[in-house]
XYZ file of C-alpha atoms in Angstrom:
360
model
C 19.166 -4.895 -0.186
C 16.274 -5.901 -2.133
C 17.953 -7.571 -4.835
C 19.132 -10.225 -1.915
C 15.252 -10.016 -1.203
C 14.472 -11.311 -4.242
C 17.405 -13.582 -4.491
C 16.112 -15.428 -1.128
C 13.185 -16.293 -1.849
C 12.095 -20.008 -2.927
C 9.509 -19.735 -5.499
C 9.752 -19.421 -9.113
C 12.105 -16.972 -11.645
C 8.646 -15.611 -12.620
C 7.492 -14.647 -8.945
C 10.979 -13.709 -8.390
C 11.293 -11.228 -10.885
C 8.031 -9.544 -10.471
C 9.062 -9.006 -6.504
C 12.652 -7.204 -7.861
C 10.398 -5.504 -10.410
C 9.577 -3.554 -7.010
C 11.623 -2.429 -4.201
C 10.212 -2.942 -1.080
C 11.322 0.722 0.442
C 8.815 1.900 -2.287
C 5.807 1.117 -0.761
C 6.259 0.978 3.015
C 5.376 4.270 4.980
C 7.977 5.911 6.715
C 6.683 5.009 10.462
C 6.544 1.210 11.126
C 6.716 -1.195 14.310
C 9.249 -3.017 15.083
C 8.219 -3.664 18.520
C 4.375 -3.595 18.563
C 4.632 -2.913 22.276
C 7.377 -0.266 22.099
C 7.573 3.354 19.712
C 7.613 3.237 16.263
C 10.230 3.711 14.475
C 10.879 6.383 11.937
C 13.350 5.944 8.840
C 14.063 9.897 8.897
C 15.346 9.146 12.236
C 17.068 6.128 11.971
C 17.125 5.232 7.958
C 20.032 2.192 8.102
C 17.795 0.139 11.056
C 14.307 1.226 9.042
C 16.354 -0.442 6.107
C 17.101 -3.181 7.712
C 13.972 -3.559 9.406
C 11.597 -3.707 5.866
C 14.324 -5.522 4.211
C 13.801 -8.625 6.888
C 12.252 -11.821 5.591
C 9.620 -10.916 8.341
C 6.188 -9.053 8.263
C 6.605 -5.123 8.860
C 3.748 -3.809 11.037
C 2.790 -0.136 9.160
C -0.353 0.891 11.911
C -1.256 0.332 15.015
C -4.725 0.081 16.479
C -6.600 1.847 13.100
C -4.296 4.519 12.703
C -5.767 5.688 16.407
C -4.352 6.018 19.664
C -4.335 3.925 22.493
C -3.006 2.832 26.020
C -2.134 -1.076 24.476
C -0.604 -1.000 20.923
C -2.709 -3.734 18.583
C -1.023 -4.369 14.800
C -3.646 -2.950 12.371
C -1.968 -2.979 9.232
C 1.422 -4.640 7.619
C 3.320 -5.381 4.679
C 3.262 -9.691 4.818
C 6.564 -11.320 5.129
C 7.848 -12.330 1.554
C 8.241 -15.843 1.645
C 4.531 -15.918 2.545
C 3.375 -13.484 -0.458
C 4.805 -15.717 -2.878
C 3.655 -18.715 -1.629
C 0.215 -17.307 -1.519
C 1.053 -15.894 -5.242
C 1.783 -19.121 -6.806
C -0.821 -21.106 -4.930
C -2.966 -18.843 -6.427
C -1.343 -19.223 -10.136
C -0.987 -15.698 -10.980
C 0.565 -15.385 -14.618
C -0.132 -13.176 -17.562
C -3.296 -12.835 -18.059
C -4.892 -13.244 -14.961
C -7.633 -11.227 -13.787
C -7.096 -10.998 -9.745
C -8.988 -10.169 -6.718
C -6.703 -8.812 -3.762
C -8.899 -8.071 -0.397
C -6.665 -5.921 1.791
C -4.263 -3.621 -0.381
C -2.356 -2.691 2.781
C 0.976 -0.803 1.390
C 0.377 -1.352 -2.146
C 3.796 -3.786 -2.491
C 1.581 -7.068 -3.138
C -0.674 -5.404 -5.386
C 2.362 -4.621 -7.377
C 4.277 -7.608 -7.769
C 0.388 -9.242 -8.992
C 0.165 -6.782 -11.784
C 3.747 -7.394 -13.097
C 2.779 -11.392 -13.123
C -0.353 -10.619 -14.714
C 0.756 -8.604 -17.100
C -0.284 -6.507 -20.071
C -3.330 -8.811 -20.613
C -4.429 -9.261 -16.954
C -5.820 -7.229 -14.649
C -5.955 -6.578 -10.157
C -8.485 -4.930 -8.499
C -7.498 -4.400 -5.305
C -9.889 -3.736 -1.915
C -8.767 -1.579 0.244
C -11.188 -0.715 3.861
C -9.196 1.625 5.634
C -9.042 5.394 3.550
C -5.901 6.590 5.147
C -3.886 3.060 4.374
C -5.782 3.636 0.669
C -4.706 6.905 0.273
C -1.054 5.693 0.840
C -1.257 2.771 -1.452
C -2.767 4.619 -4.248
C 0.432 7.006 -4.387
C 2.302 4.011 -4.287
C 0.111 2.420 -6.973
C -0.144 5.578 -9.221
C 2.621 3.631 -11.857
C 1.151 0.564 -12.077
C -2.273 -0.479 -13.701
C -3.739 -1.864 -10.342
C -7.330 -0.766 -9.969
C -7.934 0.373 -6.103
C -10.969 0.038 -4.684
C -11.756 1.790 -1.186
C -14.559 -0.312 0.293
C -14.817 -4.410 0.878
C -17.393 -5.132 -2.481
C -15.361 -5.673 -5.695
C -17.073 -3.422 -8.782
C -20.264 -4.512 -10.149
C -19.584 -6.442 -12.871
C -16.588 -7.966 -12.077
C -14.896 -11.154 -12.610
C -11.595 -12.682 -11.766
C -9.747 -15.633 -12.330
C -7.773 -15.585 -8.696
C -8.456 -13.734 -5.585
C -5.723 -13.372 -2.733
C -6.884 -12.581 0.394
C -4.144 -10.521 2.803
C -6.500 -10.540 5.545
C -7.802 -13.677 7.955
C -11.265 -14.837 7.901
C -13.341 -17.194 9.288
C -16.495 -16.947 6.953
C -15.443 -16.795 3.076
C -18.012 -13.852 2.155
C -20.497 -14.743 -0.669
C -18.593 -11.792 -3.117
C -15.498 -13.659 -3.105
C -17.002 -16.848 -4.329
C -19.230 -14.926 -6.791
C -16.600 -12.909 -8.640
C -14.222 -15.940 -9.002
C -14.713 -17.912 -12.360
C -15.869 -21.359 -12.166
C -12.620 -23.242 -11.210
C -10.913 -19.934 -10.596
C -8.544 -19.681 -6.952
C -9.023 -18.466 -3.828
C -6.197 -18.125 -1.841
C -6.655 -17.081 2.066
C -5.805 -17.471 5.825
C -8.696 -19.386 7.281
C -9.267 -19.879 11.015
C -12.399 -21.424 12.455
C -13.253 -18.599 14.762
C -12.736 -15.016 15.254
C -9.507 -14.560 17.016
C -7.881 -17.964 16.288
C -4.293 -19.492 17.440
C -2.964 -19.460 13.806
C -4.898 -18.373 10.293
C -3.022 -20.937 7.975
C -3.635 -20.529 4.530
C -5.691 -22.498 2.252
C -5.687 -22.487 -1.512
C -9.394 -23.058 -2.592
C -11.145 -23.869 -6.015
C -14.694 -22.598 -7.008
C -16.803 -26.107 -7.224
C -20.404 -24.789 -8.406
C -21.944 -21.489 -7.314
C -21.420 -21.557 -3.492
C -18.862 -23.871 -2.676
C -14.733 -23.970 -2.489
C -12.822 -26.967 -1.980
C -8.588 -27.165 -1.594
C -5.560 -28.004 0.524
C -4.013 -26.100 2.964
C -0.895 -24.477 1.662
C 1.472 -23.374 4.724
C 1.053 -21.814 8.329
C 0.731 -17.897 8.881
C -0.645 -15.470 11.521
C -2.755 -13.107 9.988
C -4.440 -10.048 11.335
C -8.244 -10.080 11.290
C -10.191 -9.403 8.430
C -11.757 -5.875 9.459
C -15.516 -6.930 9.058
C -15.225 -9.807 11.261
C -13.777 -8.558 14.401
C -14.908 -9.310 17.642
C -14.537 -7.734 20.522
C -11.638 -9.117 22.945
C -12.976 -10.762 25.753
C -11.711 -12.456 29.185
C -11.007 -16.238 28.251
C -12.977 -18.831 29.770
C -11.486 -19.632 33.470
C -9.568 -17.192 33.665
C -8.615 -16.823 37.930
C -10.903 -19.438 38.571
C -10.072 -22.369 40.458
C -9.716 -25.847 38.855
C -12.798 -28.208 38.825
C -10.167 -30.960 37.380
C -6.839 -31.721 36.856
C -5.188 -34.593 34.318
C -1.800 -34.812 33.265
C -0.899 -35.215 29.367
C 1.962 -36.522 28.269
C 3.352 -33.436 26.094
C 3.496 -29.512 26.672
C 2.699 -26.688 25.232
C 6.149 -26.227 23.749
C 5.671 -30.149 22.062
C 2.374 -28.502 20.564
C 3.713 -25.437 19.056
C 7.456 -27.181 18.049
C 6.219 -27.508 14.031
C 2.969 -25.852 14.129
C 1.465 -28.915 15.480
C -0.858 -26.657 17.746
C -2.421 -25.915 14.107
C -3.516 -28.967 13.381
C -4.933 -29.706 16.562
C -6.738 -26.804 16.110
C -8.276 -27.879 12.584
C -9.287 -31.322 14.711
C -11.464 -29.964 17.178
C -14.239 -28.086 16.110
C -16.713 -25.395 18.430
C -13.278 -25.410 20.974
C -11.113 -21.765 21.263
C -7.649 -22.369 21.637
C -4.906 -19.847 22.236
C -1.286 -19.159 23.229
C 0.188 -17.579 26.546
C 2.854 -16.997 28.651
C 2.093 -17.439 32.431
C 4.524 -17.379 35.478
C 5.362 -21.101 36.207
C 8.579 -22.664 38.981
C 9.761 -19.426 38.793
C 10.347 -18.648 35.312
C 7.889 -17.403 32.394
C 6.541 -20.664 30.206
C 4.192 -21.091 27.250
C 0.680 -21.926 27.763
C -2.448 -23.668 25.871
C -5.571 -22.333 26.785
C -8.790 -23.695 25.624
C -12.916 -22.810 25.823
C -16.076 -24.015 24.574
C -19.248 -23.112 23.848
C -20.526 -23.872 26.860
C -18.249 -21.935 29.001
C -16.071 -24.939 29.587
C -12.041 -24.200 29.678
C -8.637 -25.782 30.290
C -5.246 -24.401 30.522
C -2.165 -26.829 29.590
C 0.826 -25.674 31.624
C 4.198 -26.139 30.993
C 4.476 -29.428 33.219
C 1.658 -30.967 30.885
C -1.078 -30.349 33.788
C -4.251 -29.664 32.192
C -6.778 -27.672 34.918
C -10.253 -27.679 33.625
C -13.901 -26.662 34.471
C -17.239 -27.179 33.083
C -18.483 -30.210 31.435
C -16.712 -30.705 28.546
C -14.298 -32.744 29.233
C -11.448 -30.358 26.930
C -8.490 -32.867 28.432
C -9.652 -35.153 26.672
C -10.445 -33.672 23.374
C -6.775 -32.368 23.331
C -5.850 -35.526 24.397
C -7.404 -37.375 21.774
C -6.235 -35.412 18.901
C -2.950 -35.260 19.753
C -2.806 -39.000 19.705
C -4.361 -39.097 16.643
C -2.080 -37.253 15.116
C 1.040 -38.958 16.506
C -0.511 -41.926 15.748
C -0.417 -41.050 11.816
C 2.907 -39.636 12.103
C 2.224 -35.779 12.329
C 0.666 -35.372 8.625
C 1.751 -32.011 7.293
C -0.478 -29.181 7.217
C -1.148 -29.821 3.314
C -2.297 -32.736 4.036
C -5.433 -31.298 5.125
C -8.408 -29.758 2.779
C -11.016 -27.455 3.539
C -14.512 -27.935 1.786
C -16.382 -24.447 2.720
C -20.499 -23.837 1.945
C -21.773 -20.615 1.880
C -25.087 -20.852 2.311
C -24.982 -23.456 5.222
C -21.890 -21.656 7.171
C -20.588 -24.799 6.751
C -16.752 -25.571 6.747
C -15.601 -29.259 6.286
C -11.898 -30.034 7.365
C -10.750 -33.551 6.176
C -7.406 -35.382 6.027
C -6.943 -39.426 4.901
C -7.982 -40.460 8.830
C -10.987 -38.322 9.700
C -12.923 -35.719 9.326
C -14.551 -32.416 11.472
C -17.051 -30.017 10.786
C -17.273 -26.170 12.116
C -19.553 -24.270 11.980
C -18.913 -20.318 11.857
């Protein structure tokens, strides 16, 4: 089963080696979730669908809400779906020699598959914030040269030529940029705000001592980065009635056909946006909901009614983009950069017909 892995994935013989250099089964714990919402399941207790569960071209959830109990299951940990690992790997340009930065060990698999690309004459350091998920990974690891770290700092010292990121954030912390070489890669999901509809991922270059600059490389949904959490809160509007009402001519379901929702998202900066599913005619639909700073909100709904309150007109915004967008034919996600600053909080998002700044 994971020789067909390997064989599936589009990327390069290099990247595809080094992933049949290590069997998935390897790494991931016995208990996973296959239904976040339902109970886990356990390979001793059902070994050919725990198979055939890890062996998916999907993401394998390995904890649930920190390794703690709870009354609403939230994913905590996984293993990343494949495709996504090595299209994260070669954006980052892992090859022998390579020094590399992973933040968020997780199972150990990716950490794995970097050391057999780096080689002999490279090296991976790999941070690790959770001690029972490090614990795991470092049996996992114990063959392999991968230094792991339990903590978010990489060693004093340090210095890489790459640094992968398995976790989303919205700030780029000062360490990363530090311990990457001048022109070295950083390679992460990037959302503007805590909490965000998507985390797509952006491959970034070291321009001077405290700014990055790239393209984004693909879309992804990845859990939060653990030192940037926030705590969930009740959307804007939520059971209130609507101060306004305008009709749009698309739907929720045009917006998140192709990951177009994404881009949106990248257009309008200081405004939340999220996906639902709300009782509509009778039947369960997708919604868009939307808030500002300012307490304003809107809520798309699957006739393309937008209900809004508060005085930013968010209709319009999403309105506006969209057409935008259409207007230049839908550019592809790559087609947009990222320019971040450190010291200003400052992240630029630019594409050939405008540009928007946030601020996080």
């Amino acid at each position: 089963m994971h020789a067909e892995l390997a064989r599936r994935l589009d990327t390069t013989d290099a990247i595809r080696a080094a992933f049949a250099d290590h069997p998935r089964h390897r790494f991931i714990p016995d208990l996973v979730w296959p239904d976040i919402q339902g109970l886990p399941l356990i390979r001793s207790a059902a070994p050919a669908r725990w198979a055939s569960y890890i062996y998916g071209d999907d993401a394998v959830v390995t904890q649930a809400n920190d390794g703690r109990g709870g009354p609403v299951n939230e994913p905590s940990s996984s293993s990343s779906a494949p495709q996504l690992m090595a299209d994260m790997i070669a954006a980052a340009r892992v090859g022998p020699g390579t020094r590399v930065l992973e933040i968020g060990t997780g199972t150990g698999w990716n950490a794995a598959i970097l050391s057999s690309l780096a080689g002999p004459t490279g090296a991976v350091t790999s941070l690790e914030i959770d001690p029972g998920i490090a614990e795991h990974a470092r049996t996992r690891l114990k063959d392999t040269p991968v230094e792991l770290v339990h903590g978010t700092v990489p060693p004093e010292g340090s210095a890489f030529d790459a640094a992968i990121a398995t976790c989303a954030a919205s700030r780029i912390p000062r360490e990363w940029i530090e311990r990457v070489e001048p022109e070295g890669r950083i390679v992460l999901p990037w959302g503007p705000y805590p909490g965000s509809h998507s985390t797509p991922v952006v491959a970034l270059s070291r321009v001077g001592a405290e700014k990055v600059t790239g393209r984004f490389v693909c879309e992804a949904y990845f859990m939060r980065d653990r030192t940037q959490r926030v705590p969930k809160g009740e959307f804007p509007g939520m059971g209130r009635d609507a101060e306004s009402t305008r009709v749009v001519p698309f739907t929720p379901a045009d917006l998140i056909e192709d990951d177009r929702l994404t881009r949106v998202m990248l257009m309008l900066p200081g405004v939340r946006i999220g996906v639902g599913m709300r009782p509509f005619s009778g039947d369960l639909g997708f919604i868009v909901h939307m808030g500002a700073p300012d307490a304003s909100w809107a809520y798309l709904w699957p006739d393309g009614s937008v209900h809004q309150g508060g005085a930013t007109p968010l209709a319009d915004l999403l309105r506006r983009a969209h057409d935008l967008l259409a207007d230049h034919g839908w550019p592809p996600l790559r087609d947009f950069s990222l320019q971040a600053g450190v010291a200003d909080a400052t992240y630029r998002v630019s594409t050939g017909f405008g540009a928007w700044e946030h601020r996080v």
